Coordinates of C-alpha atoms (C1' of nucleotides) in Angstrom, one line a residue:
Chain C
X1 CA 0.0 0.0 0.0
X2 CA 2.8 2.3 0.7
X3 CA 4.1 1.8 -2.7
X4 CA 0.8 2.8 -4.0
X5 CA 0.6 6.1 -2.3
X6 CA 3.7 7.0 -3.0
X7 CA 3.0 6.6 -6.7
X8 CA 0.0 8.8 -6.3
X9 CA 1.8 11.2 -4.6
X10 CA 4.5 11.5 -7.1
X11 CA 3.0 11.3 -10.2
X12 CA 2.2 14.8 -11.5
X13 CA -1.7 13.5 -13.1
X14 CA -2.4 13.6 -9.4
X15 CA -1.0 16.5 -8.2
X16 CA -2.9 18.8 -5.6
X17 CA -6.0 16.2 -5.2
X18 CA -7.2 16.6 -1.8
X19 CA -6.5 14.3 1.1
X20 CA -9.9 12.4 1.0
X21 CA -9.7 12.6 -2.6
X22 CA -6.4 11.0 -2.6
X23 CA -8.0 8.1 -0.5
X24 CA -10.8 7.5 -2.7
X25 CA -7.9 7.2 -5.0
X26 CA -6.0 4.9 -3.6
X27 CA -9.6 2.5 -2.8
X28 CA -10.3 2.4 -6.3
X29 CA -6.9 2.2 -8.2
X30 CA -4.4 -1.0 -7.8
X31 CA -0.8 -1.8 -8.6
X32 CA -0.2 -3.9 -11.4
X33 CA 3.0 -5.6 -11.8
X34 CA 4.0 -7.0 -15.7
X35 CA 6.7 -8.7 -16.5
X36 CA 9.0 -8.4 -19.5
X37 CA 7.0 -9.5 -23.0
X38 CA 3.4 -9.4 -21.4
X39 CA 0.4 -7.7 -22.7
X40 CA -1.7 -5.2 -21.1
X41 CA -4.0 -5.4 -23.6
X42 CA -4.4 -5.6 -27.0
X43 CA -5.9 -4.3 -30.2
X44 CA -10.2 -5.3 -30.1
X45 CA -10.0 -5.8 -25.8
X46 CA -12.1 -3.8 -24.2
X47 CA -11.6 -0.5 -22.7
X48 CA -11.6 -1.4 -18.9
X49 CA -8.6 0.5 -16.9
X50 CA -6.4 3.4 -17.2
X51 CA -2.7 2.9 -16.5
X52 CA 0.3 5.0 -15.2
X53 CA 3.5 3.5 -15.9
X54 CA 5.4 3.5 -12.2
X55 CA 8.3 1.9 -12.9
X56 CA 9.6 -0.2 -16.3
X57 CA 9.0 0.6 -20.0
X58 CA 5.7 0.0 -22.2
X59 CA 5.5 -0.3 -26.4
X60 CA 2.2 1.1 -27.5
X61 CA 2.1 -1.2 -31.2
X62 CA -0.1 -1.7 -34.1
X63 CA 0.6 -4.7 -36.2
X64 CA 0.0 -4.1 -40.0
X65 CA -1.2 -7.0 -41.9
X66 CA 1.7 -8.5 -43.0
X67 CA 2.8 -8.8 -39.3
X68 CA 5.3 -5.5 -39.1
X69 CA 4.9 -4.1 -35.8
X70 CA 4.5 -0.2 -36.1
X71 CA 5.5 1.0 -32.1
X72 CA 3.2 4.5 -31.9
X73 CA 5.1 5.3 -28.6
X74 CA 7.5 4.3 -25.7
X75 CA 6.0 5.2 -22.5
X76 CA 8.2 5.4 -18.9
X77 CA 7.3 6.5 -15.6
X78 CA 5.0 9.2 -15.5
X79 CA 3.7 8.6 -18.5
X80 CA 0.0 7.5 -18.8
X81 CA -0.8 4.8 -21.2
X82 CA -3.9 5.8 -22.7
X83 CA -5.4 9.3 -21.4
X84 CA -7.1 9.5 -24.7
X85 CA -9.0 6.4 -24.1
X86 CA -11.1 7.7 -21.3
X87 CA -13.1 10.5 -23.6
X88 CA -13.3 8.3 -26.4
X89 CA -16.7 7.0 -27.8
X90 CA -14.7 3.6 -28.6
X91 CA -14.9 0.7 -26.2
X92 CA -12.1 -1.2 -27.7
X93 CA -8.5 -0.3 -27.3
X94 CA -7.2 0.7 -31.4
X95 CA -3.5 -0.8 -30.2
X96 CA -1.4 -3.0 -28.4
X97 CA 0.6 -2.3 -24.9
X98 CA 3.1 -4.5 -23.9
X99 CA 5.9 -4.3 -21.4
X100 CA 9.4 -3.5 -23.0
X101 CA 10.9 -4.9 -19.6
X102 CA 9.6 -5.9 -16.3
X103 CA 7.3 -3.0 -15.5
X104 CA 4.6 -1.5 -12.6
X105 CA 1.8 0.0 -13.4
X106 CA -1.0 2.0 -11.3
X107 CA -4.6 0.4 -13.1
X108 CA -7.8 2.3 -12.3
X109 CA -11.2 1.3 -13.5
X110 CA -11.6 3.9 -16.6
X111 CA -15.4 3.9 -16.0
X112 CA -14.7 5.5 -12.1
X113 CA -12.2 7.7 -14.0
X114 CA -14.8 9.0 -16.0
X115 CA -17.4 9.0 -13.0
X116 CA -15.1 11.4 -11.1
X117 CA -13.1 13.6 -13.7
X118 CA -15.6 16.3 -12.5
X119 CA -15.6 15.7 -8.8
X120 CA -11.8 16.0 -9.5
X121 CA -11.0 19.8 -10.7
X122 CA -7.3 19.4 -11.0
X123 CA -7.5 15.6 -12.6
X124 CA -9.1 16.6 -15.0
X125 CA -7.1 19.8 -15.9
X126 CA -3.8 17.8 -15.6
X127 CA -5.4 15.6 -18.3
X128 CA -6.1 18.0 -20.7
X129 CA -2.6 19.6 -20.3
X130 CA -1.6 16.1 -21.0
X131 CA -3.6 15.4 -24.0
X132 CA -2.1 19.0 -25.2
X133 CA 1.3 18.0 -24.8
X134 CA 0.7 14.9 -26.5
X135 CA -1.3 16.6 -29.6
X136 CA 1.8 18.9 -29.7
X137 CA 4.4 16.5 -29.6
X138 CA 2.5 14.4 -32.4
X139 CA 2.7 17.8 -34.5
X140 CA 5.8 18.2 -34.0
X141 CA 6.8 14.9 -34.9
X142 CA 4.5 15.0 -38.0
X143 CA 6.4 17.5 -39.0
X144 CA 9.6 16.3 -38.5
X145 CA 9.1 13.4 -40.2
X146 CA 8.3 15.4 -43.7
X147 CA 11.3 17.6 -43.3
X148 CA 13.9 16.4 -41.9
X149 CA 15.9 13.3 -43.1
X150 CA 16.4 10.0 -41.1
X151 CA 19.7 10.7 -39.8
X152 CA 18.2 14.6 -38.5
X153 CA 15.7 12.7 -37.0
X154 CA 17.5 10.4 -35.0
X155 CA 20.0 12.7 -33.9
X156 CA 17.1 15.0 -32.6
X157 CA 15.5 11.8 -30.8
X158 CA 18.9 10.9 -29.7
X159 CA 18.5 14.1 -28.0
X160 CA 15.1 13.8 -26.6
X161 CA 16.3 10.9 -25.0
X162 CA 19.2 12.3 -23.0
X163 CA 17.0 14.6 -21.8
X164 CA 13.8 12.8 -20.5
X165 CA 16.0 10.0 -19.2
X166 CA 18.1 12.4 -17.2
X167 CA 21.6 10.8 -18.9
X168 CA 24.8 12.5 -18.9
X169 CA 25.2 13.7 -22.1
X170 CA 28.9 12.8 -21.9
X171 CA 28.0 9.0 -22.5
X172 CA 24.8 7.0 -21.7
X173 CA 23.7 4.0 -22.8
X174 CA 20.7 3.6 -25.1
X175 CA 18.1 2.1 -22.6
X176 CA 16.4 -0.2 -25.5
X177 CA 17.4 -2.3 -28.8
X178 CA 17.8 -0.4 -31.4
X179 CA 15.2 -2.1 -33.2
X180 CA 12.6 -1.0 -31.2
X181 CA 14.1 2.7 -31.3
X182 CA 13.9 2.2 -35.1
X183 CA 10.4 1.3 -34.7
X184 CA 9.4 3.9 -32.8
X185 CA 10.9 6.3 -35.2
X186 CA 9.1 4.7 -37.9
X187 CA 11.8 4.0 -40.1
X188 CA 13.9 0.5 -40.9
X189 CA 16.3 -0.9 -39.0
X190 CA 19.1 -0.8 -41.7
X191 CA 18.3 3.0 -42.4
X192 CA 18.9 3.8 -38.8
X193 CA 22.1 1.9 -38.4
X194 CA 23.2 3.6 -41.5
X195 CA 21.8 7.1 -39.8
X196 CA 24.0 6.1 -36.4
X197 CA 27.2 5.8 -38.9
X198 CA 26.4 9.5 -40.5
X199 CA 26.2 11.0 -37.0
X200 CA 29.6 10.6 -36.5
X201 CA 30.4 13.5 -38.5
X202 CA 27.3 15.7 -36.9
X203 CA 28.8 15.3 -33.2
X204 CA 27.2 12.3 -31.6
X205 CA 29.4 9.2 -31.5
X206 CA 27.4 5.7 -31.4
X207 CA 29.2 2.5 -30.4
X208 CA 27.5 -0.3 -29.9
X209 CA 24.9 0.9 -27.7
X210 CA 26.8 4.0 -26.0
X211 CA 26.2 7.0 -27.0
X212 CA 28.0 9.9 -26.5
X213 CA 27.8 13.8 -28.0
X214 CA 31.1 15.3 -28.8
X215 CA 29.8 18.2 -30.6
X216 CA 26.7 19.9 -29.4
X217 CA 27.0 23.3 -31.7
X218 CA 27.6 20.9 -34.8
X219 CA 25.0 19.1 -33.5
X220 CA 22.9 21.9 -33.2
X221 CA 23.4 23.4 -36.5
X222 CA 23.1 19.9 -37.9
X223 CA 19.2 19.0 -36.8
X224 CA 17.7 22.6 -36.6
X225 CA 18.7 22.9 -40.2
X226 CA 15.1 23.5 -42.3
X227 CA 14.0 23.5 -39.3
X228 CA 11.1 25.6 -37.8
X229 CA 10.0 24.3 -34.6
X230 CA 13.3 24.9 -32.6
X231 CA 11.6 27.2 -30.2
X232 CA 8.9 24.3 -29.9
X233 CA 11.2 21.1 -30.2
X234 CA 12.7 20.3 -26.5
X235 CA 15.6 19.0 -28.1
X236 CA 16.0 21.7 -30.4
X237 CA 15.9 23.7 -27.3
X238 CA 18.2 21.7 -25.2
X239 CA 20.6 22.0 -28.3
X240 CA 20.6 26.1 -28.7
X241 CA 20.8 26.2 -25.1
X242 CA 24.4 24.4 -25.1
X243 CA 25.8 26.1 -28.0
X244 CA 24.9 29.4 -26.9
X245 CA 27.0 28.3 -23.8
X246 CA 30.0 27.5 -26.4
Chain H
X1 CA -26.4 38.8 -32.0
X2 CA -28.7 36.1 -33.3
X3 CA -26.2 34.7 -35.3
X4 CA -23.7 34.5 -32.7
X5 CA -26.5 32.9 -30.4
X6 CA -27.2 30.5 -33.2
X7 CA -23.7 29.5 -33.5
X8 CA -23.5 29.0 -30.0
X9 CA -26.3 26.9 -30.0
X10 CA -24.8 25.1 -33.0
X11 CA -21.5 24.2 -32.0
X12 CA -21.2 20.8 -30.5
X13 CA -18.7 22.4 -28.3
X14 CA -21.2 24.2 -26.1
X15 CA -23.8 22.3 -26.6
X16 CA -25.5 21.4 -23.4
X17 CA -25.0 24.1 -21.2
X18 CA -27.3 25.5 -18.9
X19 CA -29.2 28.6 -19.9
X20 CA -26.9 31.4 -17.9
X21 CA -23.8 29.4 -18.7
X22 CA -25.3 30.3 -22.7
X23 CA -26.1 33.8 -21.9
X24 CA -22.8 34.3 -20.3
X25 CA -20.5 33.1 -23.1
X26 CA -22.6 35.5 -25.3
X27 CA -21.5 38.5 -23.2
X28 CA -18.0 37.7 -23.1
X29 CA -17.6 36.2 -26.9
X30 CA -17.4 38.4 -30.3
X31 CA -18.3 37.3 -34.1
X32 CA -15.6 38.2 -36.2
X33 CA -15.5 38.5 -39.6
X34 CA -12.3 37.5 -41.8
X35 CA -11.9 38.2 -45.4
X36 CA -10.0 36.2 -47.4
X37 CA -6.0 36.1 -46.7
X38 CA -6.0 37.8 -43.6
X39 CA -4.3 36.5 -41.0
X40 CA -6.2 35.3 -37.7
X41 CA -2.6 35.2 -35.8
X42 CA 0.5 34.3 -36.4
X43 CA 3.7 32.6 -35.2
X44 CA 4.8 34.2 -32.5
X45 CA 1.8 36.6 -31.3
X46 CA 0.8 36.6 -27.9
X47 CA -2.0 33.8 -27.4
X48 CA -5.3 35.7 -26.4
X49 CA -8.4 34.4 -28.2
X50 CA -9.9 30.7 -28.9
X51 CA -11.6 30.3 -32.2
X52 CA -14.2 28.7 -33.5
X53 CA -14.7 28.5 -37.3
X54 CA -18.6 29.6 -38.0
X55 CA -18.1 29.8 -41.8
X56 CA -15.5 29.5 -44.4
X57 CA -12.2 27.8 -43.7
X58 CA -8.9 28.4 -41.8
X59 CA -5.5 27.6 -42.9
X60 CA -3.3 26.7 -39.9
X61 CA 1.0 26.8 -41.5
X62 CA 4.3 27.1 -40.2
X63 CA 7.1 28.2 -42.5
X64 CA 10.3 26.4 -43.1
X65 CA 13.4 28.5 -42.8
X66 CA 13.4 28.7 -46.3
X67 CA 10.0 30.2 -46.8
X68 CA 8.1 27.3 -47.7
X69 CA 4.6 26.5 -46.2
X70 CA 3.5 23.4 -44.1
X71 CA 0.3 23.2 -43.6
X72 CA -0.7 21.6 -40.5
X73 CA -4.4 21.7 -40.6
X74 CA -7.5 22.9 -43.1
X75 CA -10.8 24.0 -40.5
X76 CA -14.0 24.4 -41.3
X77 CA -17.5 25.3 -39.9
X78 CA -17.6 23.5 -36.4
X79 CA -13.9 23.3 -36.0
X80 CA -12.1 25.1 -33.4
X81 CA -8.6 26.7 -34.4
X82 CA -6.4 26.2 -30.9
X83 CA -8.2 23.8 -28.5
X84 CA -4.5 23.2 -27.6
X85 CA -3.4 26.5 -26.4
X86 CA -5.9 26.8 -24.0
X87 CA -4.0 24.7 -21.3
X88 CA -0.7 25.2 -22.9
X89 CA 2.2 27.0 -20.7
X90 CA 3.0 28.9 -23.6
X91 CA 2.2 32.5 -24.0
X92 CA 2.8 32.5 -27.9
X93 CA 1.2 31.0 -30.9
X94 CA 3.5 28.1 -32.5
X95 CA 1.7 28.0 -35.9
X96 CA 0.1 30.5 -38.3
X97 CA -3.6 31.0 -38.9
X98 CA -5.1 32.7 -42.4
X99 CA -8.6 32.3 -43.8
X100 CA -7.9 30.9 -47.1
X101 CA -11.6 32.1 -48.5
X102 CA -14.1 35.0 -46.5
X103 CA -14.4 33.1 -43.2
X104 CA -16.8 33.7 -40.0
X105 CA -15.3 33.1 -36.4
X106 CA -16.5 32.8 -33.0
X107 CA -14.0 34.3 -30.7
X108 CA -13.8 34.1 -26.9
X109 CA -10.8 35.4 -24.6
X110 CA -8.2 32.5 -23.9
X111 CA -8.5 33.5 -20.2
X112 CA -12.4 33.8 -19.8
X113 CA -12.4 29.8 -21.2
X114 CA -9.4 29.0 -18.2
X115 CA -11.0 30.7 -15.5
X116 CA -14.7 29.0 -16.5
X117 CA -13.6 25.7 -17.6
X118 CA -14.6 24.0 -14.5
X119 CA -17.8 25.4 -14.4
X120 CA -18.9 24.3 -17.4
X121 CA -18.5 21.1 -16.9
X122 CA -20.4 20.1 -20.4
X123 CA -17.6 21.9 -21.7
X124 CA -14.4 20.6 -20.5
X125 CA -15.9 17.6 -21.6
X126 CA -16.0 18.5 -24.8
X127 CA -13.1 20.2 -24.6
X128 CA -11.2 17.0 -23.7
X129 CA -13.1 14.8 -26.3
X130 CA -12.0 17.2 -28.6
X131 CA -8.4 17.4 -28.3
X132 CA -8.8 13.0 -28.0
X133 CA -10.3 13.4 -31.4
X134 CA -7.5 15.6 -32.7
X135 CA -5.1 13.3 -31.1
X136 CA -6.3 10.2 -32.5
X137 CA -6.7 12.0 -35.8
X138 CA -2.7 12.8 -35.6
X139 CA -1.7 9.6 -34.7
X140 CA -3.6 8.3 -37.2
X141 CA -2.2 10.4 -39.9
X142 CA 1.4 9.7 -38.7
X143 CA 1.1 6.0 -39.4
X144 CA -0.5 6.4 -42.9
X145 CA 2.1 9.0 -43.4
X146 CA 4.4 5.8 -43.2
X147 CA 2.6 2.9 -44.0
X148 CA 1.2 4.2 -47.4
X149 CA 2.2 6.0 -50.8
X150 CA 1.6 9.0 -51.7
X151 CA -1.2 7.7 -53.8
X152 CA -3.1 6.0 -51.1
X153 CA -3.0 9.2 -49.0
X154 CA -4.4 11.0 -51.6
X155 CA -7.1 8.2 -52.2
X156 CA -7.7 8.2 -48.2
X157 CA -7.9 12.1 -48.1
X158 CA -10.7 12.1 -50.9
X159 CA -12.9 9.9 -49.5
X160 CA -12.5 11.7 -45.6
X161 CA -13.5 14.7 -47.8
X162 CA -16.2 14.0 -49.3
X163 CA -17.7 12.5 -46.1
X164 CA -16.8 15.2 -44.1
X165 CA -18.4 18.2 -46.2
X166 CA -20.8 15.8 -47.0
X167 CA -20.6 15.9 -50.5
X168 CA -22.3 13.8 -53.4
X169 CA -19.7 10.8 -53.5
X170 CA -21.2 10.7 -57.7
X171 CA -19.6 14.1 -57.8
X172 CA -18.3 16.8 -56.6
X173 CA -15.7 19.8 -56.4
X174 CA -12.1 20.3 -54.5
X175 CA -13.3 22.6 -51.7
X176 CA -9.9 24.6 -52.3
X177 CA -6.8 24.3 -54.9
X178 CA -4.4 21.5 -55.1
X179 CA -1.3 23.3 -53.9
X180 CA -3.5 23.9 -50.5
X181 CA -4.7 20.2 -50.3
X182 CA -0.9 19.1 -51.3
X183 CA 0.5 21.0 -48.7
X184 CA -2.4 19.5 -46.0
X185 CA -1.0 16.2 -47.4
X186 CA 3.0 17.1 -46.9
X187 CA 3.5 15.9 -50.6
X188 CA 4.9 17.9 -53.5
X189 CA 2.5 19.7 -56.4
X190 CA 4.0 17.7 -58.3
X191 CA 3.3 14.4 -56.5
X192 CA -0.4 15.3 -55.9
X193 CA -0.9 15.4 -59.5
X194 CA 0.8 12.4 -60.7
X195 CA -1.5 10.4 -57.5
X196 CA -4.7 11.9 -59.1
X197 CA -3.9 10.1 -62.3
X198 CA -2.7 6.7 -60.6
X199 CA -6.3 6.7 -59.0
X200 CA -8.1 7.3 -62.3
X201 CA -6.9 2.7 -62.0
X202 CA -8.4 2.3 -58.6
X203 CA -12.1 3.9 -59.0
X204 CA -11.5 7.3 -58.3
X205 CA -12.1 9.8 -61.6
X206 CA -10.1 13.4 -60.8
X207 CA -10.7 15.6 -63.7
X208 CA -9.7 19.7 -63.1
X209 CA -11.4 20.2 -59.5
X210 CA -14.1 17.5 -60.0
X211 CA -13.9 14.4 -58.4
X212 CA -15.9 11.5 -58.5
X213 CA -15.9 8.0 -56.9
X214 CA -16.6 5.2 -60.0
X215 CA -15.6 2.2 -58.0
X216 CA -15.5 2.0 -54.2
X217 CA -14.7 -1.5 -53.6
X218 CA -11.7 -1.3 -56.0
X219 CA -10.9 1.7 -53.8
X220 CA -11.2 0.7 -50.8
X221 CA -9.1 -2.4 -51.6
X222 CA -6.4 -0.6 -52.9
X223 CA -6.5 2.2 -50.2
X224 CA -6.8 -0.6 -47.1
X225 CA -3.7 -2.4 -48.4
X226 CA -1.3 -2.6 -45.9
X227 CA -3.1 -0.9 -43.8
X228 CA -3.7 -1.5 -39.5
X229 CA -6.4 1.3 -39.1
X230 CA -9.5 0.5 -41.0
X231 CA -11.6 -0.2 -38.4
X232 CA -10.1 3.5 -36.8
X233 CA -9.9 5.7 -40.1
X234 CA -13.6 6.8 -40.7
X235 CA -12.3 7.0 -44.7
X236 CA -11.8 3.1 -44.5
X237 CA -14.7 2.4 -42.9
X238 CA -16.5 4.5 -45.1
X239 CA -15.4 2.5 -48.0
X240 CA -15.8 -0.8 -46.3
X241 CA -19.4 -0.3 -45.6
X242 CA -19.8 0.9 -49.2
X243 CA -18.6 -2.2 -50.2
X244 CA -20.4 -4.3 -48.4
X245 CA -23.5 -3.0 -49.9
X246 CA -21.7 -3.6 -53.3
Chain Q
dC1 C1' 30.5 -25.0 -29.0
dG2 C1' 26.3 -24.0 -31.4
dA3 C1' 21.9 -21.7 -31.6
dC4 C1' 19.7 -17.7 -31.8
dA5 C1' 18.6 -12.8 -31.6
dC6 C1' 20.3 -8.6 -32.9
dT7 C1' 23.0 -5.6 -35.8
dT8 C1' 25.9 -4.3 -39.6
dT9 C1' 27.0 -4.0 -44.4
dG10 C1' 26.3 -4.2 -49.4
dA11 C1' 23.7 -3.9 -53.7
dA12 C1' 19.5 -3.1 -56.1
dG13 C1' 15.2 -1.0 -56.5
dA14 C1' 11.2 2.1 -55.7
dC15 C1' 9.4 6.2 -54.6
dG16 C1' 9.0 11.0 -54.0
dA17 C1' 11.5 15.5 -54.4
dT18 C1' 13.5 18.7 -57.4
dC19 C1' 14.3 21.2 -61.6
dA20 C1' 12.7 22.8 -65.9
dA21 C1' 9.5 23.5 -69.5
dC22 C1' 5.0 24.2 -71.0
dG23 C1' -0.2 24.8 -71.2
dC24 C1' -4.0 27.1 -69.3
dC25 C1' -6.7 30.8 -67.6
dG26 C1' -8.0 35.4 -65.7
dG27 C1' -6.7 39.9 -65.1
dT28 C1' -4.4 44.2 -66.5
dG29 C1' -3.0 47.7 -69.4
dG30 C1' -1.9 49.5 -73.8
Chain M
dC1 C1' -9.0 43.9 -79.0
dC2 C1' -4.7 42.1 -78.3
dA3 C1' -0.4 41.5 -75.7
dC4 C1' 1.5 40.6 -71.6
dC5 C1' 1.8 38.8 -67.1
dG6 C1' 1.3 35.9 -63.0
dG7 C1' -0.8 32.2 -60.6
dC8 C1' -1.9 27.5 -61.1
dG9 C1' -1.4 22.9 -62.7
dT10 C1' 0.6 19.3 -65.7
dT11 C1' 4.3 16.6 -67.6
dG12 C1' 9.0 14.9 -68.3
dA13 C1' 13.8 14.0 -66.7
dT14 C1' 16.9 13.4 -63.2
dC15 C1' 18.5 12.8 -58.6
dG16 C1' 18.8 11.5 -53.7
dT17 C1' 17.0 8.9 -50.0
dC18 C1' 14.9 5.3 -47.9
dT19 C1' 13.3 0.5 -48.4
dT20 C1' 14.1 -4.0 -49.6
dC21 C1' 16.6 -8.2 -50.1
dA22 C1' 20.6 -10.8 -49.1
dA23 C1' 24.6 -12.0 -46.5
dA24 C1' 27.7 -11.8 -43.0
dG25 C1' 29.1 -10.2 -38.4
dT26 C1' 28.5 -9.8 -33.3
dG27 C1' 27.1 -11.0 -28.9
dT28 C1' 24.7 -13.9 -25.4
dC29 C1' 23.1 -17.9 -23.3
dG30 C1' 22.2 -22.6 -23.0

DNA sequence: CGACACTTTGAAGACGATCAACGCCGGTGG
DNA sequence: CCACCGGCGTTGATCGTCTTCAAAGTGTCG
């Protein structure tokens, strides 16, 4: 139980509920542990919970009909793994989640989610700046995926990834197969090898699966070019940031 | 004032509210009238209004560095232009807005909607099943973007068209020109035109701005190849139902 | 050591972008 | 009335990039 309230207490969808609020919370949501490989639930099951990711890492998938496996997101903790399942009209879940490595989860009922979004002011404000950030990050990634090439956008999710991990930009290692990061990025396995191999020259050194930037103004210049979302782009951001520092 | 009370009563995003909630979103909204090429705001401006189209359509762009146009989104009638900036932290408008013919809009101060979104409960709601739609809609997009030529996205776009306006599927006309709709589509001119006479093959008959739909099932074969999302995309399902009748 | 998953590399091919030329049309001005 | 122009769309040729297919390399674990 301690575990649970300390989730609830950390996570920021939660932020600021009141205390008996918090205990109707905690009464009505439960921990979920999933191990490596396991399904949450899958395209055509029925919408029944909401999840929070605690601890571990979850794919969100479609599988085209030839059997590729198109990965729509990686979630970690914080992240909630379908927020835009509780408005919906839909009572199926459109994709598949399933646990990247062995992962916890917070599971409430969707239906008491939906009973209570109301009662709860600052739930349901924290969702919508959630399903903003989400619309905004799907823009943004739209768009980089029309103008920027495969090795711009790897270096800019490189990037991303240093950041919302918390790595030292000095060296970290990349937390999942590259395979799955190629997925993600929705393009092929052999283009984003190829795209690792180009970096080289832009200022971010990939061996195996370490990664480390030796060149953040290079970098910089090299991902923001024909760019125009670097005041939007958290990486993009994150870049300027370093080069202005020299 | 009747016609902004009739577009208030109109909009699916205040619909259901009580009858002072109405009469106090007339007193603190404006109509505003936008003639063709004008700019509703633009990168950069300080975010102070939400809109909702009433008439004509909206153009929402960025621009690339090198002065080209992307368009992110084409609105019309019942559409609202930045559901997403209303719980954003940012103060500034990331994208461009123009009315791309004479165009009719409901506006309403950014921070009247904060400070009465949890009154109106019916409208959070909305609010929130609105920027799930968008989402969706995005994600969507993104895995087409991906999964299909250039040919199939312009097959898919038609189709969402004509069922969105609600045109005559036997026949009917582009609601704007094709560098507008090839920029919606992040393809080339150039591209668009070439995919308009690929599809003349798979039932769909583009001649100047008139389209017409000679063979759904041959289309919607061709358009749900290789494709995860028919069930989600309400262009597929369109054509499978069409189909099914024969 | 061998099986297997994951990754790299090479070569070929497909697709869309780009560049350039032209046709079409409506508007403007002589 | 005609000549000119600019915006828009089509068509052709070429080029670059990503995908695809195939093969070989690397690492891990039994």
């Amino acid at each position: 139980m301690t575990i649970k309230s300390e989730a609830l207490r950390t996570l920021p969808l939660f932020s600021g509920l009141k205390k008996d609020e918090n205990t109707l919370l905690i009464e009505n949501s439960r921990m979920q542990n999933c191990e490596r490989g396991t399904f949450l639930f899958m395209h055509g099951d029925m919408i029944t919970n909401f999840y929070v990711v605690c601890r571990g890492t979850v794919q969100i998938f479609r599988e085209t009909p030839d059997g590729h496996e198109v990965t729509s997101d990686l979630l970690i903790a914080g992240d909630s793994l379908n927020a835009d399942e509780i408005m919906t009209k839909q009572t199926t879940h459109n994709k598949n989640a399933r646990a990247v490595d062995d992962a916890v989860l917070l599971v409430i009922p969707v239906k008491w989610m939906q009973e209570n979004l109301s009662n709860f002011d600052h739930m349901a404000a924290h969702l919508m700046a959630n399903l903003t950030d989400r619309l905004h990050s799907a823009q943004i990634e739209a768009e980089h995926q029309s103008t920027m090439s495969a090795t711009q956008i790897v270096a800019c999710y490189l990037q991303r990834l240093c950041m919302l991990y918390g790595f030292d930009p000095e060296g970290f290692d990349l937390p999942y197969s590259k395979t799955l990061i190629a997925s993600r990025l929705r393009i092929e396995l052999e283009t984003f090898s190829r795209a690792l191999k180009n970096l080289r020259g832009e200022g971010i050194d990939v061996d195996g699966v370490h990664v480390s930037f030796t060149d953040t103004k290079k970098t910089g210049q090299f991902v923001c070019d024909q760019c125009s979302l670097c005041e939007d782009c958290p990486a993009h951001l994150f870049l300027h940031k370093k080069a202005a520092q020299g």
